[in-house]
Amino acid sequence: MTGLLPEANVISFARGIPSPDMFPVALLAESARRAVCDHGRVALNYGPPGGYEPLREWLGKRHGVAPGRVLVLPGSLIGLNLVVEHLLRPGGRAIVEAPTYDRMLHTLTAVGADVVTVDRGGDGLDLDRLRDLASGSPRPKLLYVLPTFHNPTGTSLTLDQRHGLVDVALEHELLLFEDDAYGLLRIEGDALPNVAELLRARGGDDLAVFSSSFSKSVAPGLRVGYLVVPERLVEPLEALATRTYVSPPLLPQAQLYDFLAAGHLEPHLDVLRTFLRPRRDTLLDVLAQRMPPGAAWTRPDGGYFLWLELPTAIDAADLNRRARDAGVQFVPGEGFFRDDRGRNAARLAFSYPSVDEILTGAERLTALVREELDR
Ligand SMILES: Cc1ncc(COP(=O)(O)O)c(C=O)c1O
């Protein structure tokens, strides 16, 4: 893949981007028109660092916090960067999961943070290790977790594990940063409470940072993400935001607010569920039918990704290089770790290709794995 979009003839399980068929184009067009025509006097101007006020109010209500604690940002990655910049430059310890979202690893490395990891495996998070790290020295300034539809594995923590996380955060006054970029995209099963919500309900309001985005659930081109932060972080993060980009773009925020206030989100999420489910199921079916023994993979209840562990003899980065010629691509697992794990793993995103492409792409991939084992 050379740019943001997959090359022709190459079926890409690589990018965690939505298919353009997932965008609610007509509704967003109406919302854009109303944002400009009815609210342009505000939305076309510079705005406050916390974002478009009606959207902050809408989100504050949704999360049960004062609107002043919601920072609406040009994408949620900016929120990760602002929090890391504020808490961890210069240095300081951060705990992340292994594996974890690769861009967060880059961000932490860029500020010189001391990054330590807790394993996120089939049984969830290693809470004993987390407890040791949380009580150890130096004291960690941040724990970064993706409890729901984790990037890259697609897995979710159970309710017990969520409470376990809250216990550790409360015991050790550990600031917990929950990245929930995919949480709205549940394909099956019952929704679980966010960890930040549980933490707040159990008296840890001051320890909970929640991040989410409308990139995966509405459209990434809007660049609307947000943070819900403890009161004490509002001012420093707003100051940092102002220094970084003067003003958030209010127009897409006003457009999105119009879409949300008109009640379009829930019906749209239903559409996305029916869109993503056959894609996930097709991928799972082909893997079950054609992957050779020695491979294992996750079965996500939502989100964009599943995580494939190839037979140990296979190097996923090598395989991915050969896969391009065979017309399929994925993300090798090693980039999601701090250490040398993940070499035989791959992240497969099922959000972009069509069902037919997934069928063909997964057949190409499984054939390659078989060939590789035969070599
Ligand atoms: C886990 C996670 N967090 C944050 C982001 C950033 O998304 P955005 O900046 O578009 O909100 C992504 C995007 O891929 C992601 O996968």
XYZ file of C-alpha atoms and ligand atoms in Angstrom:
391
model
C 0.000 0.000 0.000
C 1.498 3.289 -1.024
C -1.071 5.796 0.137
C -4.098 5.836 2.357
C -6.158 3.706 0.036
C -5.363 0.186 -1.065
C -3.787 -0.395 -4.498
C -5.997 -1.753 -7.246
C -6.017 -5.564 -7.328
C -4.634 -5.761 -3.837
C -7.250 -6.623 -1.263
C -6.338 -4.809 1.898
C -6.970 -6.025 5.405
C -4.373 -3.469 6.427
C -5.999 -0.096 7.005
C -8.418 0.366 9.854
C -10.515 2.721 7.764
C -14.219 2.608 7.007
C -15.508 1.655 3.604
C -16.906 4.753 1.837
C -20.154 2.774 1.665
C -20.432 3.268 5.417
C -20.808 7.057 5.210
C -24.287 8.540 5.753
C -23.735 10.886 2.827
C -27.232 12.291 2.300
C -27.786 12.984 5.990
C -24.363 14.600 6.348
C -25.063 16.768 3.327
C -28.222 18.099 4.957
C -26.381 18.622 8.218
C -23.574 20.474 6.437
C -26.041 22.800 4.769
C -27.796 23.556 8.052
C -24.463 24.036 9.868
C -23.394 26.656 7.324
C -26.729 28.323 6.635
C -28.274 28.296 10.109
C -25.202 28.313 12.358
C -22.483 29.718 10.130
C -22.041 32.899 12.117
C -20.565 30.796 14.897
C -19.410 27.691 13.046
C -17.391 29.554 10.401
C -15.465 31.562 12.948
C -12.643 30.785 15.335
C -13.958 28.998 18.401
C -13.138 28.060 21.983
C -10.476 25.361 22.538
C -13.039 22.950 23.975
C -15.040 22.928 20.760
C -18.571 23.690 19.532
C -20.647 24.345 22.610
C -23.856 22.480 21.618
C -21.797 19.369 20.835
C -19.995 19.595 24.174
C -23.391 19.797 25.853
C -24.704 16.816 23.883
C -21.657 14.732 24.799
C -21.639 15.908 28.412
C -25.228 14.734 28.755
C -24.411 11.397 27.121
C -21.555 10.785 29.548
C -23.143 12.334 32.624
C -20.528 15.055 33.081
C -20.521 18.847 32.891
C -20.007 20.015 29.271
C -16.894 21.900 30.389
C -15.164 18.562 30.928
C -15.682 17.512 27.320
C -13.009 18.635 24.869
C -14.079 18.213 21.262
C -11.001 17.804 19.130
C -9.946 17.514 15.486
C -9.836 13.701 15.751
C -9.172 11.614 18.820
C -5.489 11.020 18.042
C -4.917 14.691 18.874
C -6.429 13.972 22.300
C -3.964 11.138 22.887
C -1.147 13.463 21.881
C -2.313 16.345 24.078
C -2.644 14.154 27.164
C 0.737 12.521 26.586
C 2.354 15.887 25.920
C 0.905 17.328 29.112
C 1.636 14.388 31.422
C 4.727 12.781 29.986
C 6.982 15.402 28.517
C 9.745 15.295 29.533
C 9.682 11.597 30.392
C 7.808 9.720 33.072
C 6.400 6.228 33.049
C 3.363 5.072 31.062
C 1.770 1.639 31.160
C 0.263 0.285 27.947
C -1.158 -3.056 26.918
C 0.856 -5.529 24.848
C -0.192 -5.453 22.094
C -1.547 -1.910 21.860
C -2.482 0.785 19.326
C 0.731 1.426 17.402
C 0.263 5.189 17.010
C 0.067 5.596 20.779
C 3.378 3.752 21.044
C 4.880 6.224 18.547
C 3.489 9.182 20.482
C 4.889 7.929 23.772
C 8.265 7.185 22.222
C 8.374 10.644 20.658
C 8.114 12.378 24.045
C 10.699 10.066 25.608
C 8.273 8.290 27.943
C 9.393 5.195 29.826
C 6.886 2.707 28.419
C 6.141 -0.514 30.292
C 3.584 -3.129 29.302
C 0.934 -5.483 30.648
C -0.092 -8.395 28.496
C -3.492 -8.282 26.853
C -4.180 -11.887 25.893
C -7.112 -14.223 25.395
C -7.925 -13.967 29.117
C -7.896 -10.196 29.130
C -5.409 -8.036 30.933
C -2.716 -9.353 33.293
C -3.994 -7.575 36.406
C -1.298 -8.988 38.714
C 1.424 -7.490 36.564
C -0.565 -4.251 36.374
C -0.783 -4.109 40.172
C 2.987 -4.599 40.437
C 3.663 -1.842 37.941
C 1.121 0.506 39.496
C 2.685 0.131 42.940
C 6.270 0.130 41.655
C 8.776 2.881 41.213
C 8.785 5.176 39.357
C 5.097 5.782 39.791
C 3.355 5.549 36.439
C 1.657 8.719 35.305
C -0.766 6.993 32.973
C -2.318 3.671 32.072
C -3.521 3.506 28.461
C -6.133 0.820 27.754
C -8.553 -0.140 24.988
C -11.165 -2.196 26.845
C -13.668 -2.488 23.989
C -12.894 -3.829 20.494
C -9.227 -3.368 21.147
C -6.933 -2.230 18.378
C -5.279 -4.509 17.253
C -6.940 -7.686 18.608
C -10.643 -6.780 18.436
C -11.184 -8.313 21.886
C -13.095 -6.760 24.788
C -12.580 -6.977 28.541
C -15.317 -8.687 30.556
C -17.237 -6.814 33.255
C -15.137 -8.519 35.955
C -11.926 -7.429 34.268
C -13.261 -3.893 33.987
C -13.948 -3.850 37.707
C -10.482 -5.333 38.280
C -8.989 -2.424 36.363
C -11.000 0.049 38.406
C -9.777 -1.636 41.619
C -6.146 -1.155 40.579
C -6.696 2.442 39.477
C -8.357 3.288 42.811
C -5.849 1.385 44.966
C -2.870 3.121 43.368
C -4.396 6.425 42.234
C -3.442 5.576 38.710
C -4.756 7.804 35.923
C -6.611 5.542 33.510
C -6.886 6.609 29.873
C -9.591 4.616 28.087
C -9.463 4.776 24.292
C -12.884 3.842 22.997
C -12.547 4.579 19.288
C -14.575 1.494 18.304
C -16.981 1.041 21.226
C -20.111 2.066 19.326
C -19.560 -0.592 16.682
C -20.996 -3.603 18.461
C -22.043 -6.379 16.106
C -23.357 -8.752 18.756
C -23.729 -9.215 22.501
C -24.716 -6.717 25.165
C -22.902 -3.448 25.629
C -20.688 -3.253 28.713
C -20.122 -0.108 30.753
C -17.011 1.864 29.895
C -14.209 1.526 32.412
C -14.047 5.303 32.831
C -17.762 5.289 33.684
C -17.265 2.519 36.291
C -14.306 4.358 37.737
C -16.337 7.540 38.023
C -19.225 5.681 39.646
C -16.860 4.214 42.233
C -15.403 7.545 43.312
C -12.485 7.720 40.884
C -13.769 10.642 38.868
C -10.418 12.360 39.100
C -8.600 9.349 37.632
C -10.672 8.747 34.516
C -9.876 10.009 31.020
C -12.186 8.774 28.269
C -11.440 9.198 24.593
C -13.715 8.520 21.682
C -14.126 9.408 18.052
C -16.733 9.696 15.336
C -14.160 8.597 12.761
C -15.157 4.952 12.851
C -18.860 5.423 13.460
C -19.725 8.374 11.203
C -16.830 9.539 8.992
C -13.120 10.181 9.622
C -13.109 13.092 7.180
C -15.115 15.095 9.702
C -12.144 14.882 12.093
C -14.253 14.906 15.235
C -13.061 13.115 18.338
C -13.317 14.039 21.988
C -11.987 13.597 25.491
C -13.877 13.513 28.772
C -11.361 14.561 31.384
C -11.180 15.319 35.113
C -11.740 18.972 35.955
C -8.040 19.503 36.808
C -6.978 18.610 33.252
C -9.371 20.937 31.406
C -7.334 24.111 31.595
C -3.875 22.704 30.771
C -5.238 20.648 27.871
C -7.190 23.592 26.489
C -4.080 25.763 26.711
C -2.071 23.129 24.881
C -4.784 22.770 22.235
C -4.809 26.537 21.648
C -1.045 26.622 21.312
C -1.196 23.720 18.860
C -3.994 24.717 16.485
C -5.454 28.061 17.649
C -9.047 26.888 17.255
C -10.717 23.555 16.589
C -12.604 23.425 13.272
C -16.120 24.264 14.435
C -17.829 23.627 11.113
C -17.562 19.811 11.094
C -18.411 19.826 14.786
C -21.565 21.849 14.061
C -22.359 19.516 11.170
C -21.930 16.451 13.365
C -23.957 18.066 16.146
C -26.831 18.577 13.721
C -26.609 14.898 12.697
C -26.595 13.742 16.331
C -29.285 16.116 17.561
C -31.587 14.972 14.759
C -31.350 11.445 16.210
C -29.467 9.911 13.288
C -26.707 8.179 15.264
C -28.542 5.102 16.585
C -30.230 4.197 13.269
C -26.904 4.720 11.529
C -25.154 2.395 14.003
C -27.763 -0.244 13.158
C -26.844 0.168 9.494
C -23.159 -0.228 10.347
C -23.880 -3.402 12.307
C -25.561 -4.982 9.319
C -22.675 -3.781 7.181
C -19.834 -5.068 9.365
C -21.339 -8.339 10.528
C -21.267 -10.245 7.205
C -17.725 -8.980 6.653
C -16.523 -10.286 9.997
C -18.432 -13.561 9.511
C -17.041 -14.116 6.018
C -13.507 -13.606 7.256
C -14.078 -15.942 10.203
C -15.633 -18.585 7.938
C -12.740 -18.638 5.479
C -10.187 -18.756 8.298
C -12.070 -21.665 9.905
C -12.290 -23.560 6.626
C -8.848 -22.928 5.197
C -6.293 -21.928 7.792
C -3.864 -24.767 8.508
C -3.467 -26.152 12.035
C -1.241 -24.097 14.296
C -3.013 -20.821 13.535
C -5.426 -19.127 15.945
C -7.495 -15.963 15.760
C -9.839 -13.818 17.811
C -13.597 -13.583 17.289
C -14.482 -9.940 17.958
C -18.006 -8.894 18.902
C -17.546 -5.611 17.086
C -15.073 -3.027 15.859
C -12.943 -3.304 12.735
C -10.254 -5.887 13.533
C -9.362 -9.427 14.293
C -5.971 -10.734 15.346
C -4.430 -13.710 13.656
C -1.632 -15.776 15.147
C 0.093 -17.742 12.435
C 1.949 -21.007 12.963
C 5.125 -19.973 14.840
C 7.455 -20.794 11.943
C 5.956 -17.974 9.891
C 7.306 -14.429 9.986
C 4.327 -12.182 9.336
C 6.366 -9.270 7.941
C 7.995 -11.609 5.387
C 4.654 -13.103 4.553
C 3.156 -9.651 4.041
C 5.875 -8.773 1.525
C 5.042 -11.885 -0.484
C 1.333 -11.283 0.039
C 1.438 -8.098 -2.038
C 2.277 -10.126 -5.151
C -0.521 -12.500 -4.282
C -2.913 -9.521 -4.061
C -3.571 -9.263 -0.337
C -2.193 -7.139 2.515
C -2.436 -6.962 6.305
C -0.541 -5.331 9.152
C 2.212 -7.500 10.672
C 1.834 -7.825 14.441
C 5.250 -6.649 15.589
C 4.426 -2.926 15.354
C 1.883 -3.298 18.156
C 4.489 -4.426 20.689
C 7.385 -2.715 22.461
C 9.459 -5.875 22.383
C 10.012 -8.461 19.664
C 6.696 -10.225 20.088
C 4.049 -10.302 17.391
C 6.388 -11.617 14.698
C 4.012 -14.387 13.729
C 0.879 -12.286 14.197
C -1.238 -10.143 11.898
C -3.987 -7.568 12.312
C -6.794 -8.032 9.817
C -9.279 -5.192 9.335
C -12.608 -6.196 7.820
C -14.105 -2.692 7.553
C -12.852 -1.637 4.134
C -13.186 -4.520 1.631
C -16.519 -5.799 0.340
C -17.788 -9.252 1.328
C -16.612 -10.659 -2.022
C -13.209 -9.072 -1.612
C -12.939 -10.476 1.896
C -13.755 -13.916 0.553
C -11.096 -13.653 -2.150
C -8.557 -11.908 0.077
C -8.898 -14.454 2.868
C -8.579 -17.306 0.360
C -5.387 -15.713 -0.976
C -4.052 -15.283 2.523
C -4.793 -18.812 3.697
C -3.310 -20.250 0.485
C -0.129 -18.262 1.113
C 0.124 -19.524 4.666
C -0.227 -23.119 3.447
C 2.432 -22.548 0.786
C 4.717 -21.025 3.372
C 4.377 -24.050 5.615
C 5.083 -26.388 2.716
C 8.302 -24.599 1.777
C -7.536 2.920 18.878
C -7.562 4.182 18.097
N -7.537 5.342 18.760
C -7.563 6.518 18.111
C -7.602 6.570 16.730
C -7.566 7.917 16.072
O -8.688 8.167 15.322
P -9.161 9.645 14.939
O -8.000 10.574 15.160
O -9.571 9.561 13.519
O -10.286 9.950 15.875
C -7.624 5.382 15.994
C -7.634 5.419 14.523
O -7.258 4.539 13.822
C -7.596 4.153 16.702
O -7.600 2.984 16.061
